[in-house]
Amino acid sequence: MPRTILDGGEDFNGDISRTGSHHQTDDHGYKVRFPPAKGLFTELAEGVKENFFPDDPLREYKDQPRSKKLWFGLVHLFPVLDWARSYTFGMFKGDFIAGLTIASLCIPQDIGYAQLAFLPAHVGLYSSFVPPLIYAAMGTSRDIAIGPAAVLSLLLGTLLQEEINPVKNPHEYSRLAFTATFFAGITQAMLGFFRLGFIIEFLSHAAIVGFMAGAAITIGLQQLKGFLGIAKFTKQSDIISVMESVWGNIQHGCNWQTILIGASFLAFLLTTKYIAKKNKKLFWVSAIAPLISVIVSTFCVFITRADKQGVAIVKDIKQGINLPSFHLIYWSGPYLAKGFRIGVVAGMVGLTEAIAIGRTFAAMKDYQIDGNKEMLALGTMNIVGSMTSCYVGTGSMSRSAVNYMAGCKTAVSNVVMAIVVMLTLLLITPLFKYTPNAILASIIINAVVSLVDYEAAYLIWKVDKMDFMALLGAFFGVVFASVEYGLLIAVAISLGKILLQVTRPRTALLGNLPRTTIYTNVEQYPEASKVPGVMIVRVDSAIYFTNSNYVKERILRWLRDEEEQQQEQKLSKTEFLIVELSPVTDIDTGGIHALEELLKALEKRKIQLILANPGSAVIQKLQSAKFTKLIGDDKIFLSVGDAVKKFAPKSALNV
């Protein structure tokens, strides 16, 4: 008669490896089953589907008429066709207020960010008119606010001025900026079209936190030019060059009116930000503070004519909406390749920032964004933007936060913002003529302060020291070298961490918890006792050619340590090695070869190799390589408990 035994269960996330669950079984336990064999094309098809189409995007097209399929295709490309059908006036009220609020924030920011990218002020405003309209039709995030961003503006300005001097050759510089924007859009759209969004995941969260913080410091230092009224300022972005330039200019004196304007309004902006942080209902105070600062400071400069006393002003901003720029893009020549290189870098950074922002606010409102659709939307808006005198746009964290707090319901808030920017370009840009550069510097400094996320940095330090090293590497790379080098360091450290985890997977010695059939990590649970004559090892990773030799050597090193301890304490010799394979999701030929070498090494020591709980992919490959015949079917068990019961029955009875 069959009887019920308790063999425990598996826990892949913790260190407890249970050995099964409640089973109806005989005395010998369940046997490990081999999955049905699959052909090459079946495996390839399943692999492609799982890696590139995990959401099964074509499922809704099945068994549908052609007209319905066409409609689904249009909805997939333009999500607005779906959610617009249920759009209500109540939702519009929330979007209208949110759109007006973020417009009041984006107008002064856009002028400042354009200067950060060494582009004319009107180009910054252009970039908050056309791109948001494209995104509203194609994007899936309800909260993200589209336009120029501080980090991306700094990155673009740093890379572009290495190729063309923006002061001596402003026309060629703008052409290269539009070219880079075009290729940034192509990069983003191609990643979305081919569903390769997982590439941006290689930039770890810690590296992004460090990169953003370093960029914030660098941007803040760059604003000292306008904040202090410095005429000749270094083109370098590293902290040493900037401080040398500042110190050299301070010795020759600064414009006190400029410093007074910058310091007073920066204090005002920081105060409103503090008020909004303390009382979430007063978010609008911080949102409209930049526009109020621009209006008041511009009026003060105009009536006092402070511009004639050395206060630098914005001067003329071109009136009118976006001009076509398709003919300005470099389609040939040496600047084509340079624009492509800069565009790819800017596109990846913009994509990473936008996806991170979109996911953050989607989680707050409990809805999903489609990463591939987001990439297509961002890419399309930048391609169109490059042809309408815009530079690279993305999601802005500060504006998106205001958009969220203002009660936006859909992407219509971006449309409202774009319309306000359009009216600004058509009607009131001449009024910005006397806007002091110092106020723009104050607005940018106020905006980037929030990019220094010290709370996230402290949490990363507590949780994972290796992640914190990635954070520091990215931070110091940006601050002491350049934004480009900081980004490269961030990517390099992130990839280095992945390679380290792949090549040096975690392994654990398992012991039996008293009065249970649970076998767990003896390091985590010191009360877990080792089974006499048996060593139980768990490998917490797939076994590939990159780590197979390490896994084999680590197991043999444990055996040597165990043998030395047995000789010293005169304990019984190890006769069986049980390898718990439940966390091993996959194995390749290199891994199988390492197991064969391990088997030979164990045979010399007269130790039998036992495998416990191999997954379907692992056991299928072991069978194909005939390793199951080499080790013997009787040495492969469903659980560690079954293996111990078979080869160490006395110990199993004492459980």
PDB file of C-alpha atoms in Angstrom, residues 45 203 206 419 464:
ATOM      1  CA  ALA A  45      10.819  28.769 -31.688  1.00  0.00           C
ATOM      2  CA  LEU A 203      22.514  49.470 -16.690  1.00  0.00           C
ATOM      3  CA  ALA A 206      22.732  51.504  -8.562  1.00  0.00           C
ATOM      4  CA  ILE A 419      -0.567  73.818 -26.752  1.00  0.00           C
ATOM      5  CA  ASP A 464      24.684  45.357  -1.527  1.00  0.00           C
TER       6      ASP A 464
END
